[in-house]
Amino acid sequence: MASLSTALQLGFIPPPPAAAANSKKNLLLLLDKQLPQQASSTSHQFVDKKSPSSSTAVFSQSGCSIARKQQQQLNGRSLLRTGKCPVLGYSIQLLLPESQKDSIRIKRQLEIHAHAEDASSKGDDTKRHVAMQSLPPGMSTALGSPPVEVEKFPVPDGYSGWNIADLEPFLSITVVGATGDLARNKIFPALFALYYGGSLPKKVAIFGFSRSILSNEEFRELISESLLCRVDLDNEDCGDKTELFLQSVYYEHGNYSGCDGMSKLDERLQQVEGAGEANRIFYLSLPHNVVLEVATCLSADAQSKRGWTRLILEKPFGFDSESSARINQGLLRGLDENQIYRIDHHMGKELIENLTVLRFSNLVFEPLWTRTYIRNVQVIVAEDQGIDGRGRYFDQHGVIRDIVQSHILQTIALFAMEPPVSLDGEDIRNEKVKVLRSMRKVTLDDIVLGQYKSSISNDGKYTVPGYTEEPGVNPNSLTPTFVAGVFYIDNARWDGVPFLIEAGFGLIEHKVEIRIQFHHVPGNLYRGRFGLNGDTAMNELIIAVQPDEGIFLKINNKVPGLGVHLDSSELNLLYRDKYEAESLPDSYERLILDVIDGDNHLFIRGDELDAAWALLTPLLEDIAKHKVVPELYTFGGRGPVGAYYLAAKHNVPLTDQC
């Protein structure tokens, strides 16, 4: 015989009392308003069957159906156990049928007196009787649920209650490689911004994992330096919010080689998650050479057993088609494709996500999105800085693998895709992969490569080192820091339309934009008033992604006055004027929130990756085979002269090139 008395306040579940510290089972309380009043004083009999999945509770009153319903909410785990099970005591959880969620938030306490009697017998006919006393009307009980060693589950900092199945699931977000620059400067600030804005679940824990030996407090101190209250300009609540956020941050150290670290992390996560439904996100911010090994161990030893698991991967996604396929095959041994989120921060920028809205929600643009009206499309990703200490990595990969394979091809696919069946992520990605598979093979004649050289700074006070003088770079390196290229999409919508791309480092300005140039007006009555260069009368739609987000439409307009003089003017939507600049989230914030919500349309699917590498790998092999020497250009200039000739060859006017 064993008895237990505790108080439960509905809507608030305190940690299990000391009396239940050695409990091996849970007492699950099921609330069912359909039970008759006398249910509170009736003995109920529980019968164990051979299979936990088919275990049945035999009540003298109704309630069995509620028990079965709750089995599904516990991810298929039966509420009843099989075989002999001496009852030593119970921890207490409250399980509420979904239909009653809105009716039980009342401010009262229940005094529960449970008396259990162990009945021993043999085989499958084992029976136990539970006498319930002082239960309120509509309350029944069921023995079972998987064993839980309650003493291993301390209440996480910042939380006042226990994780139970009837409330929202617990979410843990683990950053693997947590002490690296990307994690400290981008990922944790993005997580804090989501927390500050109320976008994270209330029941969340943030974990850092790396090889450095740190305590929780030391790790919190490390990341606190980069946590900024972007939304709160007055910083009135910044300090308090920062402190609350850090209370939910934990740290675990371990090696990336072998699976011991992931097993240790799994144990730590279970301690914080408690006993209810728990979902997990793992963000791998790691060197590319250890990603597959860590992901393999993680999928084997650290996936959630009581919820979903999602994995975020940073580029590079391989070096070519073969290496990319090898990584994908390794990931899919332990994970499903819908669990893998290949992140490209460029795709999280406000104007990139706005592409589909601009096109599909505006009648003025959608009919024009075709070769009939569009003359060419230019996608430009220009950086005014050098490679910023990434010499060793960049010299192995180059600008094509670093920018074109992900940023630019993903942008073209999103821009050029056919209307999807719906806004569901899979429907959008289905259309994107069709674009990539329709792209014509690129040859050496379709590209221009460049490399920035040593130059004098704009103020003439110092010398800017050339690419081959950067730390970690081979002095004889032929790795390009600039590429211009022309792609064609061989389908009915885009046949014959050149997509000119430019990507490079050490250019005159930092700029990311998509420029759509339209055909001339047939038989333009005013063509004689534009001078010798008819291209000045060309309509353009410019989507400025960075640094000043905006949408600009170039039109021809009459200059006010008595004469008829024409001028090209811009209708502009400049985001900093229309919207508060602080309201624009960082791309990492948007993409991490998409992972939490399960929205994958801005992430790269495996077949998209295959199609992108199938397009670029032959080109990269030709560059290496022929040892193509990049054209040198001045750091801080507009790039190689060859880019102008390439554009002219494909009849693409560079009206505002880098």
GROMACS .gro file of N, CA, C and O in nm, residues 150-216:
model
  268
  150VAL      N    1   1.163   1.108  -1.183
  150VAL     CA    2   1.131   1.248  -1.166
  150VAL      C    3   1.249   1.328  -1.114
  150VAL      O    4   1.270   1.443  -1.152
  151GLU      N    5   1.332   1.269  -1.031
  151GLU     CA    6   1.440   1.346  -0.971
  151GLU      C    7   1.542   1.394  -1.073
  151GLU      O    8   1.621   1.483  -1.045
  152LYS      N    9   1.541   1.342  -1.194
  152LYS     CA   10   1.636   1.385  -1.296
  152LYS      C   11   1.587   1.507  -1.373
  152LYS      O   12   1.657   1.556  -1.459
  153PHE      N   13   1.467   1.553  -1.344
  153PHE     CA   14   1.411   1.662  -1.422
  153PHE      C   15   1.394   1.788  -1.338
  153PHE      O   16   1.287   1.818  -1.290
  154PRO      N   17   1.502   1.863  -1.317
  154PRO     CA   18   1.488   1.989  -1.244
  154PRO      C   19   1.410   2.090  -1.327
  154PRO      O   20   1.409   2.085  -1.450
  155VAL      N   21   1.344   2.182  -1.260
  155VAL     CA   22   1.270   2.285  -1.331
  155VAL      C   23   1.369   2.381  -1.395
  155VAL      O   24   1.458   2.432  -1.329
  156PRO      N   25   1.360   2.406  -1.527
  156PRO     CA   26   1.453   2.498  -1.592
  156PRO      C   27   1.444   2.638  -1.534
  156PRO      O   28   1.338   2.679  -1.486
  157ASP      N   29   1.554   2.710  -1.538
  157ASP     CA   30   1.553   2.849  -1.495
  157ASP      C   31   1.449   2.925  -1.576
  157ASP      O   32   1.437   2.909  -1.696
  158GLY      N   33   1.378   3.014  -1.511
  158GLY     CA   34   1.282   3.097  -1.581
  158GLY      C   35   1.146   3.033  -1.600
  158GLY      O   36   1.056   3.094  -1.655
  159TYR      N   37   1.127   2.909  -1.555
  159TYR     CA   38   0.999   2.842  -1.571
  159TYR      C   39   0.946   2.803  -1.434
  159TYR      O   40   1.018   2.756  -1.348
  160SER      N   41   0.815   2.817  -1.417
  160SER     CA   42   0.754   2.788  -1.288
  160SER      C   43   0.680   2.657  -1.287
  160SER      O   44   0.624   2.619  -1.187
  161GLY      N   45   0.674   2.588  -1.400
  161GLY     CA   46   0.593   2.467  -1.405
  161GLY      C   47   0.660   2.352  -1.474
  161GLY      O   48   0.768   2.363  -1.530
  162TRP      N   49   0.593   2.239  -1.470
  162TRP     CA   50   0.644   2.115  -1.527
  162TRP      C   51   0.594   2.101  -1.669
  162TRP      O   52   0.486   2.146  -1.704
  163ASN      N   53   0.672   2.038  -1.752
  163ASN     CA   54   0.631   2.017  -1.890
  163ASN      C   55   0.537   1.898  -1.898
  163ASN      O   56   0.577   1.785  -1.876
  164ILE      N   57   0.412   1.921  -1.933
  164ILE     CA   58   0.312   1.815  -1.939
  164ILE      C   59   0.245   1.817  -2.075
  164ILE      O   60   0.251   1.915  -2.148
  165ALA      N   61   0.184   1.707  -2.108
  165ALA     CA   62   0.140   1.684  -2.246
  165ALA      C   63   0.024   1.773  -2.288
  165ALA      O   64   0.005   1.795  -2.406
  166ASP      N   65  -0.056   1.823  -2.195
  166ASP     CA   66  -0.175   1.896  -2.236
  166ASP      C   67  -0.145   2.041  -2.272
  166ASP      O   68  -0.226   2.107  -2.334
  167LEU      N   69  -0.032   2.093  -2.230
  167LEU     CA   70   0.005   2.229  -2.265
  167LEU      C   71   0.086   2.229  -2.394
  167LEU      O   72   0.110   2.126  -2.455
  168GLU      N   73   0.129   2.349  -2.441
  168GLU     CA   74   0.205   2.354  -2.565
  168GLU      C   75   0.336   2.276  -2.551
  168GLU      O   76   0.393   2.268  -2.442
  169PRO      N   77   0.386   2.220  -2.660
  169PRO     CA   78   0.508   2.140  -2.652
  169PRO      C   79   0.628   2.225  -2.610
  169PRO      O   80   0.633   2.346  -2.632
  170PHE      N   81   0.725   2.159  -2.551
  170PHE     CA   82   0.851   2.223  -2.516
  170PHE      C   83   0.937   2.229  -2.642
  170PHE      O   84   0.933   2.139  -2.725
  171LEU      N   85   1.013   2.335  -2.659
  171LEU     CA   86   1.102   2.349  -2.774
  171LEU      C   87   1.244   2.377  -2.725
  171LEU      O   88   1.267   2.468  -2.646
  172SER      N   89   1.338   2.297  -2.771
  172SER     CA   90   1.479   2.325  -2.746
  172SER      C   91   1.547   2.357  -2.878
  172SER      O   92   1.523   2.291  -2.980
  173ILE      N   93   1.630   2.461  -2.878
  173ILE     CA   94   1.707   2.501  -2.995
  173ILE      C   95   1.854   2.491  -2.957
  173ILE      O   96   1.900   2.564  -2.869
  174THR      N   97   1.926   2.401  -3.020
  174THR     CA   98   2.066   2.378  -2.988
  174THR      C   99   2.154   2.426  -3.102
  174THR      O  100   2.136   2.385  -3.218
  175VAL      N  101   2.247   2.514  -3.070
  175VAL     CA  102   2.344   2.563  -3.168
  175VAL      C  103   2.473   2.485  -3.148
  175VAL      O  104   2.540   2.499  -3.045
  176VAL      N  105   2.506   2.401  -3.243
  176VAL     CA  106   2.629   2.321  -3.237
  176VAL      C  107   2.740   2.401  -3.306
  176VAL      O  108   2.729   2.436  -3.423
  177GLY      N  109   2.847   2.428  -3.231
  177GLY     CA  110   2.947   2.523  -3.277
  177GLY      C  111   2.917   2.659  -3.220
  177GLY      O  112   2.933   2.762  -3.285
  178ALA      N  113   2.873   2.660  -3.092
  178ALA     CA  114   2.813   2.778  -3.031
  178ALA      C  115   2.912   2.889  -3.000
  178ALA      O  116   2.871   3.003  -2.975
  179THR      N  117   3.041   2.860  -2.997
  179THR     CA  118   3.140   2.963  -2.964
  179THR      C  119   3.202   3.026  -3.088
  179THR      O  120   3.291   3.111  -3.076
  180GLY      N  121   3.158   2.986  -3.206
  180GLY     CA  122   3.212   3.042  -3.330
  180GLY      C  123   3.156   3.180  -3.360
  180GLY      O  124   3.059   3.226  -3.300
  181ASP      N  125   3.217   3.247  -3.458
  181ASP     CA  126   3.177   3.383  -3.492
  181ASP      C  127   3.033   3.390  -3.542
  181ASP      O  128   2.958   3.481  -3.506
  182LEU      N  129   2.994   3.298  -3.629
  182LEU     CA  130   2.858   3.301  -3.683
  182LEU      C  131   2.756   3.286  -3.572
  182LEU      O  132   2.655   3.358  -3.569
  183ALA      N  133   2.779   3.194  -3.481
  183ALA     CA  134   2.685   3.171  -3.371
  183ALA      C  135   2.674   3.294  -3.282
  183ALA      O  136   2.564   3.340  -3.249
  184ARG      N  137   2.788   3.351  -3.244
  184ARG     CA  138   2.788   3.464  -3.151
  184ARG      C  139   2.737   3.592  -3.215
  184ARG      O  140   2.668   3.671  -3.150
  185ASN      N  141   2.768   3.613  -3.343
  185ASN     CA  142   2.734   3.740  -3.407
  185ASN      C  143   2.601   3.740  -3.480
  185ASN      O  144   2.545   3.848  -3.505
  186LYS      N  145   2.552   3.623  -3.516
  186LYS     CA  146   2.429   3.617  -3.594
  186LYS      C  147   2.319   3.532  -3.530
  186LYS      O  148   2.205   3.576  -3.515
  187ILE      N  149   2.353   3.408  -3.494
  187ILE     CA  150   2.248   3.314  -3.454
  187ILE      C  151   2.188   3.350  -3.318
  187ILE      O  152   2.066   3.361  -3.304
  188PHE      N  153   2.272   3.368  -3.217
  188PHE     CA  154   2.218   3.401  -3.085
  188PHE      C  155   2.151   3.538  -3.081
  188PHE      O  156   2.046   3.553  -3.019
  189PRO      N  157   2.206   3.642  -3.147
  189PRO     CA  158   2.129   3.767  -3.155
  189PRO      C  159   1.994   3.750  -3.222
  189PRO      O  160   1.896   3.814  -3.183
  190ALA      N  161   1.986   3.665  -3.325
  190ALA     CA  162   1.858   3.640  -3.391
  190ALA      C  163   1.760   3.570  -3.296
  190ALA      O  164   1.641   3.604  -3.291
  191LEU      N  165   1.809   3.473  -3.220
  191LEU     CA  166   1.723   3.404  -3.124
  191LEU      C  167   1.673   3.501  -3.016
  191LEU      O  168   1.557   3.497  -2.976
  192PHE      N  169   1.761   3.590  -2.972
  192PHE     CA  170   1.720   3.688  -2.871
  192PHE      C  171   1.617   3.784  -2.929
  192PHE      O  172   1.519   3.821  -2.861
  193ALA      N  173   1.636   3.828  -3.053
  193ALA     CA  174   1.539   3.918  -3.115
  193ALA      C  175   1.402   3.851  -3.127
  193ALA      O  176   1.298   3.914  -3.105
  194LEU      N  177   1.400   3.722  -3.161
  194LEU     CA  178   1.273   3.649  -3.167
  194LEU      C  179   1.210   3.639  -3.029
  194LEU      O  180   1.088   3.655  -3.013
  195TYR      N  181   1.293   3.614  -2.927
  195TYR     CA  182   1.242   3.608  -2.790
  195TYR      C  183   1.189   3.744  -2.747
  195TYR      O  184   1.079   3.755  -2.690
  196TYR      N  185   1.264   3.849  -2.777
  196TYR     CA  186   1.224   3.984  -2.738
  196TYR      C  187   1.092   4.024  -2.802
  196TYR      O  188   1.009   4.091  -2.741
  197GLY      N  189   1.074   3.983  -2.926
  197GLY     CA  190   0.951   4.017  -2.997
  197GLY      C  191   0.835   3.924  -2.969
  197GLY      O  192   0.728   3.939  -3.028
  198GLY      N  193   0.853   3.825  -2.881
  198GLY     CA  194   0.745   3.733  -2.847
  198GLY      C  195   0.720   3.626  -2.951
  198GLY      O  196   0.612   3.565  -2.952
  199SER      N  197   0.818   3.600  -3.039
  199SER     CA  198   0.798   3.502  -3.146
  199SER      C  199   0.841   3.361  -3.108
  199SER      O  200   0.811   3.267  -3.181
  200LEU      N  201   0.912   3.345  -2.997
  200LEU     CA  202   0.950   3.212  -2.951
  200LEU      C  203   0.841   3.157  -2.859
  200LEU      O  204   0.773   3.232  -2.789
  201PRO      N  205   0.824   3.025  -2.855
  201PRO     CA  206   0.729   2.966  -2.761
  201PRO      C  207   0.767   3.001  -2.617
  201PRO      O  208   0.883   3.028  -2.587
  202LYS      N  209   0.670   2.999  -2.529
  202LYS     CA  210   0.697   3.029  -2.389
  202LYS      C  211   0.785   2.921  -2.326
  202LYS      O  212   0.867   2.950  -2.240
  203LYS      N  213   0.765   2.798  -2.369
  203LYS     CA  214   0.842   2.687  -2.313
  203LYS      C  215   0.956   2.655  -2.409
  203LYS      O  216   0.943   2.571  -2.496
  204VAL      N  217   1.066   2.726  -2.393
  204VAL     CA  218   1.179   2.710  -2.484
  204VAL      C  219   1.309   2.712  -2.405
  204VAL      O  220   1.319   2.780  -2.301
  205ALA      N  221   1.405   2.635  -2.450
  205ALA     CA  222   1.539   2.637  -2.394
  205ALA      C  223   1.638   2.648  -2.509
  205ALA      O  224   1.623   2.582  -2.612
  206ILE      N  225   1.739   2.734  -2.492
  206ILE     CA  226   1.842   2.754  -2.592
  206ILE      C  227   1.969   2.687  -2.542
  206ILE      O  228   2.017   2.719  -2.433
  207PHE      N  229   2.023   2.597  -2.620
  207PHE     CA  230   2.145   2.527  -2.582
  207PHE      C  231   2.260   2.565  -2.675
  207PHE      O  232   2.241   2.580  -2.796
  208GLY      N  233   2.377   2.579  -2.616
  208GLY     CA  234   2.499   2.591  -2.693
  208GLY      C  235   2.583   2.466  -2.674
  208GLY      O  236   2.590   2.412  -2.563
  209PHE      N  237   2.644   2.419  -2.781
  209PHE     CA  238   2.728   2.299  -2.774
  209PHE      C  239   2.855   2.326  -2.854
  209PHE      O  240   2.847   2.368  -2.971
  210SER      N  241   2.970   2.304  -2.793
  210SER     CA  242   3.097   2.314  -2.865
  210SER      C  243   3.204   2.242  -2.786
  210SER      O  244   3.177   2.185  -2.680
  211ARG      N  245   3.327   2.247  -2.836
  211ARG     CA  246   3.436   2.176  -2.771
  211ARG      C  247   3.494   2.253  -2.652
  211ARG      O  248   3.562   2.195  -2.569
  212SER      N  249   3.469   2.382  -2.644
  212SER     CA  250   3.522   2.462  -2.533
  212SER      C  251   3.456   2.423  -2.402
  212SER      O  252   3.335   2.398  -2.397
  213ILE      N  253   3.536   2.417  -2.297
  213ILE     CA  254   3.484   2.382  -2.164
  213ILE      C  255   3.439   2.510  -2.095
  213ILE      O  256   3.522   2.593  -2.054
  214LEU      N  257   3.308   2.528  -2.083
  214LEU     CA  258   3.250   2.646  -2.021
  214LEU      C  259   3.134   2.605  -1.930
  214LEU      O  260   3.068   2.503  -1.954
  215SER      N  261   3.109   2.683  -1.828
  215SER     CA  262   2.990   2.664  -1.745
  215SER      C  263   2.874   2.738  -1.810
  215SER      O  264   2.892   2.817  -1.904
  216ASN      N  265   2.754   2.715  -1.758
  216ASN     CA  266   2.638   2.789  -1.808
  216ASN      C  267   2.661   2.939  -1.796
  216ASN      O  268   2.635   3.016  -1.890
   0.00000   0.00000   0.00000
